[in-house]
N, CA, C and O of each residue as an XYZ file, in Angstrom:
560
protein
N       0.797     -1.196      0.000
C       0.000      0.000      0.000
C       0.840      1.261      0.000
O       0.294      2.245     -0.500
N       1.904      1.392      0.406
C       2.908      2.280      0.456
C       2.805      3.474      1.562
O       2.393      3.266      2.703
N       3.084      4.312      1.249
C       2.873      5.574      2.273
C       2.291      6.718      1.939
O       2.579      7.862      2.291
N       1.097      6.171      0.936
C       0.692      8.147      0.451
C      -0.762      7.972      1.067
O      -1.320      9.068      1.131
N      -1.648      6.786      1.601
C      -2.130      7.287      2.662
C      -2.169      7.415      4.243
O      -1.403      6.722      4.912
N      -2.963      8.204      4.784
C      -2.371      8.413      6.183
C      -2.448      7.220      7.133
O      -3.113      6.243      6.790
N      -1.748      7.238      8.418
C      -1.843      6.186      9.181
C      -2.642      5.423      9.582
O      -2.420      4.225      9.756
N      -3.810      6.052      9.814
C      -4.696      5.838     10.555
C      -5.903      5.163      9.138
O      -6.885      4.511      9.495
N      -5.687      5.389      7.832
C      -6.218      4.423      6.907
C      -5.698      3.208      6.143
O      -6.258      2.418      5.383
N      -4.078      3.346      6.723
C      -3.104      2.356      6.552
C      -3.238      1.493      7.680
O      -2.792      0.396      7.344
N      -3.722      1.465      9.093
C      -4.035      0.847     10.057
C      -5.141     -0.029      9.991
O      -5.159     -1.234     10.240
N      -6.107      0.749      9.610
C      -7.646      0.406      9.360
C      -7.637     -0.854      8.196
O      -8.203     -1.937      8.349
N      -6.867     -0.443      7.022
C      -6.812     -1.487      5.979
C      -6.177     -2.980      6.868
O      -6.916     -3.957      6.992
N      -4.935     -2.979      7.360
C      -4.200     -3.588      8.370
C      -4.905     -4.751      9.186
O      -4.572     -5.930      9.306
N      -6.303     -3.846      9.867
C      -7.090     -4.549     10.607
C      -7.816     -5.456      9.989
O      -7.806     -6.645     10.308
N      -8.685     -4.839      8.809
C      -9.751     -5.513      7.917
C      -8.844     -6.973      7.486
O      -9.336     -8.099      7.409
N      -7.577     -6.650      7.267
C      -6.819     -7.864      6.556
C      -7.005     -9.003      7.417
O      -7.450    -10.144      7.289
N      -6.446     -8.209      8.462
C      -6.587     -9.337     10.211
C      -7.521    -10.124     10.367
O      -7.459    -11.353     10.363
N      -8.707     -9.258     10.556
C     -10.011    -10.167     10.953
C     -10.703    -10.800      9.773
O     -11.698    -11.506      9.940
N     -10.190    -10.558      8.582
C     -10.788    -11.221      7.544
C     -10.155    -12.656      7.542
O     -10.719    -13.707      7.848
N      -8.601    -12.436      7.048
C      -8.263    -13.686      7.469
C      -8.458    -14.876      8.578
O      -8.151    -16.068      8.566
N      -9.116    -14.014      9.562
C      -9.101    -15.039     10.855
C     -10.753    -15.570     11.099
O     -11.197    -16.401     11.891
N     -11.391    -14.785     10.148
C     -13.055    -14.967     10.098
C     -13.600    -15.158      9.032
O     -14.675    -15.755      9.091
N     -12.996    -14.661      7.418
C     -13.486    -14.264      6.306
C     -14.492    -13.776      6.187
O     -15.300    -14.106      5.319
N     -14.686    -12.811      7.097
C     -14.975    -11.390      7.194
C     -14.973    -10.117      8.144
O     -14.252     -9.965      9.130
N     -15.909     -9.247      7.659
C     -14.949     -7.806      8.292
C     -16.344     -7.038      8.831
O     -17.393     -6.612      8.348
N     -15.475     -7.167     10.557
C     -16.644     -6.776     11.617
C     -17.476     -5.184     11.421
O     -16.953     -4.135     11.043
N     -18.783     -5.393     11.775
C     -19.110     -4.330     11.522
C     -18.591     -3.061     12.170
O     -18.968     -1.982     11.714
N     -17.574     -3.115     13.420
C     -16.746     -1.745     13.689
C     -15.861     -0.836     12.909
O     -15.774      0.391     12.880
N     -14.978     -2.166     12.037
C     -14.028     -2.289     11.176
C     -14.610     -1.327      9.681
O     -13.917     -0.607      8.962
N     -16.574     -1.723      9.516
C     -16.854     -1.255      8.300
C     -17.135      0.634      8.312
O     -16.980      1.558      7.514
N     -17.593      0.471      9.639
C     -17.640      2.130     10.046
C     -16.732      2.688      9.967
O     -16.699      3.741      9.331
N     -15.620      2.163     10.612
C     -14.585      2.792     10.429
C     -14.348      3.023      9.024
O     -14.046      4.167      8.684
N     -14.418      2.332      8.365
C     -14.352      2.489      6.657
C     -15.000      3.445      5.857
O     -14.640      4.229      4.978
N     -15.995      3.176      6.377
C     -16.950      4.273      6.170
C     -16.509      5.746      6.786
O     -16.561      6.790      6.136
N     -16.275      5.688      7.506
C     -15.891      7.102      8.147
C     -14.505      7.449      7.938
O     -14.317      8.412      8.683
N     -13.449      7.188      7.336
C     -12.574      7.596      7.139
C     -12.622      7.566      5.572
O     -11.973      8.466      5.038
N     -13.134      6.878      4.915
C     -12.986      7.088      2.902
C     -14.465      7.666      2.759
O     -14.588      8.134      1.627
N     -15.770      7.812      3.603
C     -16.512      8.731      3.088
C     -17.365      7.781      2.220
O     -17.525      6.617      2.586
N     -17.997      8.314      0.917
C     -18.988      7.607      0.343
C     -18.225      7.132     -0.787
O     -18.885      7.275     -1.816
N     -17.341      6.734     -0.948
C     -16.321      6.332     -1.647
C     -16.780      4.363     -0.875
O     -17.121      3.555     -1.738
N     -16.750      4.015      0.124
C     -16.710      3.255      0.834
C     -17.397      1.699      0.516
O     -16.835      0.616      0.352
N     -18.901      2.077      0.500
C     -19.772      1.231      0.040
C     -19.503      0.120     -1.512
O     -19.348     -1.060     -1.829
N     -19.611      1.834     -2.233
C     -19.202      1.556     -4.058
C     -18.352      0.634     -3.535
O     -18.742     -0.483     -3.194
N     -16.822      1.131     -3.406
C     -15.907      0.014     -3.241
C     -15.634     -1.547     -2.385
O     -14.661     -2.293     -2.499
N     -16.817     -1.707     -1.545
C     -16.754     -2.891     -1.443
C     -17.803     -3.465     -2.116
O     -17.751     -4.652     -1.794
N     -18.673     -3.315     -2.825
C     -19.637     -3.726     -3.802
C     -18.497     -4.030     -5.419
O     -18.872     -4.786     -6.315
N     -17.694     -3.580     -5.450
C     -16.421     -3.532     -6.370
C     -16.019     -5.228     -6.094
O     -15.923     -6.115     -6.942
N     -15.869     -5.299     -4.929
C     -14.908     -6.377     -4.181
C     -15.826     -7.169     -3.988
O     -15.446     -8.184     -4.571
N     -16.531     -7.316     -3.668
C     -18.063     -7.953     -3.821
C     -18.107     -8.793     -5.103
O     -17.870     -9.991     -5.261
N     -18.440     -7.937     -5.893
C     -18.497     -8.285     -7.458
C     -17.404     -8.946     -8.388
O     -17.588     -9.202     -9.578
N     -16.011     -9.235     -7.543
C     -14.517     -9.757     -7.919
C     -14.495     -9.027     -9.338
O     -14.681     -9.621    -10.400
N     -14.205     -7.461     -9.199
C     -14.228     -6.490     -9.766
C     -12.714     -5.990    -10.302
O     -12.660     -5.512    -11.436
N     -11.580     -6.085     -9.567
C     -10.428     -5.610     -9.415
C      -9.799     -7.589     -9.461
O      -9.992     -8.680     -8.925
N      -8.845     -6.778    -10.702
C      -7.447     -7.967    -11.579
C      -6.491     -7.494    -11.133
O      -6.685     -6.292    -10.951
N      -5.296     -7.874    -10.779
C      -4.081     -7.855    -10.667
C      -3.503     -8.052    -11.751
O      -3.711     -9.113    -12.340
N      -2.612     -7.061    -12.302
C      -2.123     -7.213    -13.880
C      -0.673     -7.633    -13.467
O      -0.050     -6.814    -12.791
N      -0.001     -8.930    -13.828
C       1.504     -8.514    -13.983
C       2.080     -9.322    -14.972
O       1.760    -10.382    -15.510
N       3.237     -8.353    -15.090
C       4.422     -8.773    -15.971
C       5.531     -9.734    -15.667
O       5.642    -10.087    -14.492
N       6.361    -10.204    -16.550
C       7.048    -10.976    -16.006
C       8.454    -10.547    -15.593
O       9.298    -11.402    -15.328
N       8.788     -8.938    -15.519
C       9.546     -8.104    -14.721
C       9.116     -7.693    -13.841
O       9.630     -6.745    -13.248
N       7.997     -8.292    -13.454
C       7.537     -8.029    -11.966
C       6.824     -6.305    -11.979
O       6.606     -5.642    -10.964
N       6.645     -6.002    -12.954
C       5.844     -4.826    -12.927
C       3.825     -5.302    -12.783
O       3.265     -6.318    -13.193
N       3.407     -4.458    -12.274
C       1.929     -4.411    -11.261
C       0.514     -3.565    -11.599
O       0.392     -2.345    -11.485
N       0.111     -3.930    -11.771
C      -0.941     -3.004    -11.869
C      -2.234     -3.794    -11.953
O      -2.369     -4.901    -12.474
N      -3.584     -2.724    -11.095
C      -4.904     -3.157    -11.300
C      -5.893     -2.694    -12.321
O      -6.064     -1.520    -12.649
N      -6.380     -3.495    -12.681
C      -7.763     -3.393    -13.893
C      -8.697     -3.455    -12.873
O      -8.698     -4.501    -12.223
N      -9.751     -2.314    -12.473
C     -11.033     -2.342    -11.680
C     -12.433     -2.136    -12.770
O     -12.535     -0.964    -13.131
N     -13.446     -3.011    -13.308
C     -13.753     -2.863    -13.620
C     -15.289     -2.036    -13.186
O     -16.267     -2.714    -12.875
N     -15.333     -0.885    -13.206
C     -16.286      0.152    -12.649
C     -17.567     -0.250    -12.859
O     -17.689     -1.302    -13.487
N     -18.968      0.541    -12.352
C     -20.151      0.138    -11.977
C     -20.606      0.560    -13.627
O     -21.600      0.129    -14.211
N     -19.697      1.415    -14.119
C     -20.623      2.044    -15.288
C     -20.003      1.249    -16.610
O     -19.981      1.811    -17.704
N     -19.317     -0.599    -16.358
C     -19.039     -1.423    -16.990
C     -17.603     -0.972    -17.949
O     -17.210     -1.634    -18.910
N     -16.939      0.312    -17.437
C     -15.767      1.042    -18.071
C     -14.578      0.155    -16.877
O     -14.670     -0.211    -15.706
N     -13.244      0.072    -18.191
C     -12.163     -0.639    -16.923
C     -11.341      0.374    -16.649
O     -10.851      1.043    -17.560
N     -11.119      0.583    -15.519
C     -10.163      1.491    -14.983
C      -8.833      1.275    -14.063
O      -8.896      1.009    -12.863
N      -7.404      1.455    -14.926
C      -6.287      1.022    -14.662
C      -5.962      2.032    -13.131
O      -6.284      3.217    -13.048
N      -5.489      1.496    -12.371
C      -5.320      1.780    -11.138
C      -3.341      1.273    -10.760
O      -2.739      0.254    -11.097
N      -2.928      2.303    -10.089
C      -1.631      2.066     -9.846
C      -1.788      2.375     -8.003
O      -2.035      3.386     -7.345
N      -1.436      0.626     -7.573
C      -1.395      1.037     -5.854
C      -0.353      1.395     -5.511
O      -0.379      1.858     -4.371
N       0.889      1.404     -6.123
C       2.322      1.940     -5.787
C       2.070      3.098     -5.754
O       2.215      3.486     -4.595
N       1.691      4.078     -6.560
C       1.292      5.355     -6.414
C       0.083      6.396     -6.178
O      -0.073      7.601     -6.379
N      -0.889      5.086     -5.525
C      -1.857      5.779     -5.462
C      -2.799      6.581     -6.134
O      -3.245      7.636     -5.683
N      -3.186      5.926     -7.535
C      -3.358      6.640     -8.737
C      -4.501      5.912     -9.276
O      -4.581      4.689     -9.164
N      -5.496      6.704     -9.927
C      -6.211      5.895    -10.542
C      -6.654      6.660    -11.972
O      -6.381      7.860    -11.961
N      -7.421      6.070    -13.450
C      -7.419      6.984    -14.652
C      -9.013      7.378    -14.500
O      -9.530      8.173    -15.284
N      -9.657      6.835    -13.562
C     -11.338      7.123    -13.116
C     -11.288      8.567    -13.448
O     -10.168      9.075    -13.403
N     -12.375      9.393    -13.803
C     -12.365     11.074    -13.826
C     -12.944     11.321    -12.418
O     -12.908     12.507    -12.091
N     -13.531     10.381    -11.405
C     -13.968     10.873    -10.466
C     -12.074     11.449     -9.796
O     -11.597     12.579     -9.690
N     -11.690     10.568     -9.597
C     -10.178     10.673     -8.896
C      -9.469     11.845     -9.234
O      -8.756     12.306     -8.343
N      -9.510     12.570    -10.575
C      -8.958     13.536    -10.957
C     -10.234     14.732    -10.429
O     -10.137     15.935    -10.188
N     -11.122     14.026    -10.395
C     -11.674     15.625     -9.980
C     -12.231     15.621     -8.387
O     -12.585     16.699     -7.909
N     -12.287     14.663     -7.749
C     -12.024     14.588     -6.284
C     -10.726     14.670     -5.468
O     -10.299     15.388     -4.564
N     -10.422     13.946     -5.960
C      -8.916     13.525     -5.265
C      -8.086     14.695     -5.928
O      -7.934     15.716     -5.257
N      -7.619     14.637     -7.005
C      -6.674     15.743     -7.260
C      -6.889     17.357     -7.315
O      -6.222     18.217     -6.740
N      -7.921     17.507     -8.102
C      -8.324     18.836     -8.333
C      -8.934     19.370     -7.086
O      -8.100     20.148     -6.622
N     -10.108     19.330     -6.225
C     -10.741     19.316     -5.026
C     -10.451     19.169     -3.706
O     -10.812     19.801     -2.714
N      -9.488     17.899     -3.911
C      -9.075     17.283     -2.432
C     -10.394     16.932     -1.209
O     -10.409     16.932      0.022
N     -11.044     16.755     -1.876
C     -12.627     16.180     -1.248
C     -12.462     14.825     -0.616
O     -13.114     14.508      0.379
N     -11.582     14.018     -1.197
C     -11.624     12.320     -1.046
C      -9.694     12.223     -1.149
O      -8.810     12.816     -1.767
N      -9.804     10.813      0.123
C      -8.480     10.131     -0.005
C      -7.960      9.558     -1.253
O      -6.763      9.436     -1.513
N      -9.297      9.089     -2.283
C      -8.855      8.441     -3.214
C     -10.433      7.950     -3.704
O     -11.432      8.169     -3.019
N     -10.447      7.355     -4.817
C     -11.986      6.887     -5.471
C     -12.426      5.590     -5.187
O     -11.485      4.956     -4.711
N     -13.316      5.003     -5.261
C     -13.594      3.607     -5.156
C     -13.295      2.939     -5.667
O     -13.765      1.883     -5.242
N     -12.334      2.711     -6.964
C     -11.587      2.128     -7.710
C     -10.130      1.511     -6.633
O      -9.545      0.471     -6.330
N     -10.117      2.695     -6.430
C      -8.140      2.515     -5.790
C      -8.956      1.960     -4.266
O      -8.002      1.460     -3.672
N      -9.748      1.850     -3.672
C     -10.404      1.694     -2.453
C     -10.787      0.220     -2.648
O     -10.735     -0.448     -1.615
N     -11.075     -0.273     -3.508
C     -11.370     -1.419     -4.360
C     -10.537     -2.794     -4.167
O     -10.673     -3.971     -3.833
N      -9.347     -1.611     -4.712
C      -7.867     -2.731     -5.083
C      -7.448     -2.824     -3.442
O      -7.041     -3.930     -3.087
N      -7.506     -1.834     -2.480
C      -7.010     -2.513     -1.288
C      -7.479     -2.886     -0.196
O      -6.881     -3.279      0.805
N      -9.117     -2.701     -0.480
C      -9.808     -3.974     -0.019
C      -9.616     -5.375     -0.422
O      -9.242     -6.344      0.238
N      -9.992     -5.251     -1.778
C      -9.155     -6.987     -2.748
C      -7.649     -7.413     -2.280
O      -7.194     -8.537     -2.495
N      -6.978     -6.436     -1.652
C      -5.853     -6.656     -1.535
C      -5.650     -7.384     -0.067
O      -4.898     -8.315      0.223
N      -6.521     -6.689      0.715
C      -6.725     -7.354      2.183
C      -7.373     -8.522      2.226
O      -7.087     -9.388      3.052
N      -8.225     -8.642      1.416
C      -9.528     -9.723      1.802
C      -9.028    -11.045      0.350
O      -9.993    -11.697     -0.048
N      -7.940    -11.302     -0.194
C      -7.784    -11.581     -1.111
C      -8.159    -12.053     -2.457
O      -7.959    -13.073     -3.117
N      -8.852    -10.798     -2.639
C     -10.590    -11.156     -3.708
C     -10.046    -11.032     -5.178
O     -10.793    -11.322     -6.112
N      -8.588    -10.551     -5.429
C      -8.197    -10.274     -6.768
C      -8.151    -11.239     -7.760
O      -7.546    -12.273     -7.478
N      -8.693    -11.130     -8.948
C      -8.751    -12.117     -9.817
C      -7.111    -11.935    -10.184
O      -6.636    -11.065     -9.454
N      -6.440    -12.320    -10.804
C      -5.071    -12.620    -11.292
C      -5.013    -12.866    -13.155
O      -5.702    -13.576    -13.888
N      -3.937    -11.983    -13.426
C      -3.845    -11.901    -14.904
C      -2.329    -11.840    -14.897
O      -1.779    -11.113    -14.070
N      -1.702    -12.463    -15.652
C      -0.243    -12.391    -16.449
C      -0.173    -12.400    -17.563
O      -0.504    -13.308    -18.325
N       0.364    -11.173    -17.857
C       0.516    -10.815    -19.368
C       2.113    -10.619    -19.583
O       3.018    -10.540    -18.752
N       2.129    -10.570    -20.993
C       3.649    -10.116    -21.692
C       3.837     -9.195    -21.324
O       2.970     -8.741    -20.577
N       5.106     -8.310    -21.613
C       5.689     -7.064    -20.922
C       5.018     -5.817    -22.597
O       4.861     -4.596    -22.602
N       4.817     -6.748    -23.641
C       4.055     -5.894    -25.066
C       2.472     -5.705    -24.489
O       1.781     -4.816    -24.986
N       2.008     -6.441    -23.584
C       0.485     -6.875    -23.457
C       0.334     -5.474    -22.154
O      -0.566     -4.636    -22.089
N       1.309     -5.595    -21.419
C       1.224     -4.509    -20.686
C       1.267     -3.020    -21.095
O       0.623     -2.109    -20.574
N       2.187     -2.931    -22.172
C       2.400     -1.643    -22.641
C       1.404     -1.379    -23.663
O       1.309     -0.306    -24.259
N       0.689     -2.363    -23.840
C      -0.291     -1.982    -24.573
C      -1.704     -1.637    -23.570
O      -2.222     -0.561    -23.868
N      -1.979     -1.939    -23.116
C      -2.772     -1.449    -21.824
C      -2.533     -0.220    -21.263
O      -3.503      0.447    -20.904
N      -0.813      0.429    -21.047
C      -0.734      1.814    -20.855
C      -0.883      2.307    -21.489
O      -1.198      3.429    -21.093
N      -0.868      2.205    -22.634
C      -0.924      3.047    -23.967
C      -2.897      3.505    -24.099
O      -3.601      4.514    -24.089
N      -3.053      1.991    -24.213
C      -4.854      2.315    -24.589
C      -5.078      3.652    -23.235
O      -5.865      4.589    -23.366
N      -4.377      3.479    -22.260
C      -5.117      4.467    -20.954
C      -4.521      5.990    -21.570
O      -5.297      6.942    -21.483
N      -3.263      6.205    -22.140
C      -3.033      7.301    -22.279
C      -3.377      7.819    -23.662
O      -3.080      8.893    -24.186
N      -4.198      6.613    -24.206
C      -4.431      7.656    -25.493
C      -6.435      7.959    -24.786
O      -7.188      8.787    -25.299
N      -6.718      7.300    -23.920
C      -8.138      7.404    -23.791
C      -8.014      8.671    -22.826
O      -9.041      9.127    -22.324
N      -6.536      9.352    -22.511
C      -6.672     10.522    -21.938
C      -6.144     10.920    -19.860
O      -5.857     11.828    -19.079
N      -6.354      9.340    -19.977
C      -5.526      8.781    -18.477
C      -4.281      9.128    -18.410
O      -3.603      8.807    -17.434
């Protein structure tokens, strides 16, 4: 998850991992808390995770990335190393606004990431760059 969000939602993720693994699933204190620290971002994204919504993309240089496929059936490439997602909500919450920690996309991938809901994809290192490419010509 790295360090670009704050402690106290790097903790929270931490926990959910905990009691999921030890219950396969995540107490309702744990969801408030979720709720109350990502906002209405929250729900969407475990309905994401719900839905085994979010792929794990990798290469065989060990490069990473998630495919979340959104409610409005659009896929949206997500980077958890940097906390990034090509969603327009994210650019206009998260970056432009500063309203939200991040979108339900990137909220998505590290719920899937805790609760280990990620579907799994390995592609070529051409199969990948073709995937960045489609995002930066669609404006991502």
């Amino acid at each position: 998850m790295g360090s670009t969000l704050p402690a106290v939602a790097e903790e929270l993720l931490k926990e959910i991992k905990k009691a999921f693994q030890e219950t396969s699933q995540v107490p309702d204190d744990l969801l408030l808390g979720l709720k109350f620290i990502f906002g209405p971002c929250a729900v969407p994204a475990l309905d994401l995770v719900d839905q085994r919504s979010v792929t794990r993309v990798t290469s065989p240089s060990g490069r990473t990335l998630y495919q979340v496929l959104g409610s409005s059936g659009k896929l949206y490439t997500c980077y958890s190393s940097c906390h990034f997602c090509t969603c327009p909500a994210f650019g206009f919450s998260v970056l432009q606004k500063s309203e939200s920690l991040l979108c339900k996309h990137i909220l998505a991938v590290y719920l899937s990431q805790a609760m280990g809901a990620c579907q799994e994809l390995a592609v070529s290192e051409e199969q990948l760059t073709s995937i960045l490419l489609a995002e930066e010509e669609d404006g991502g």
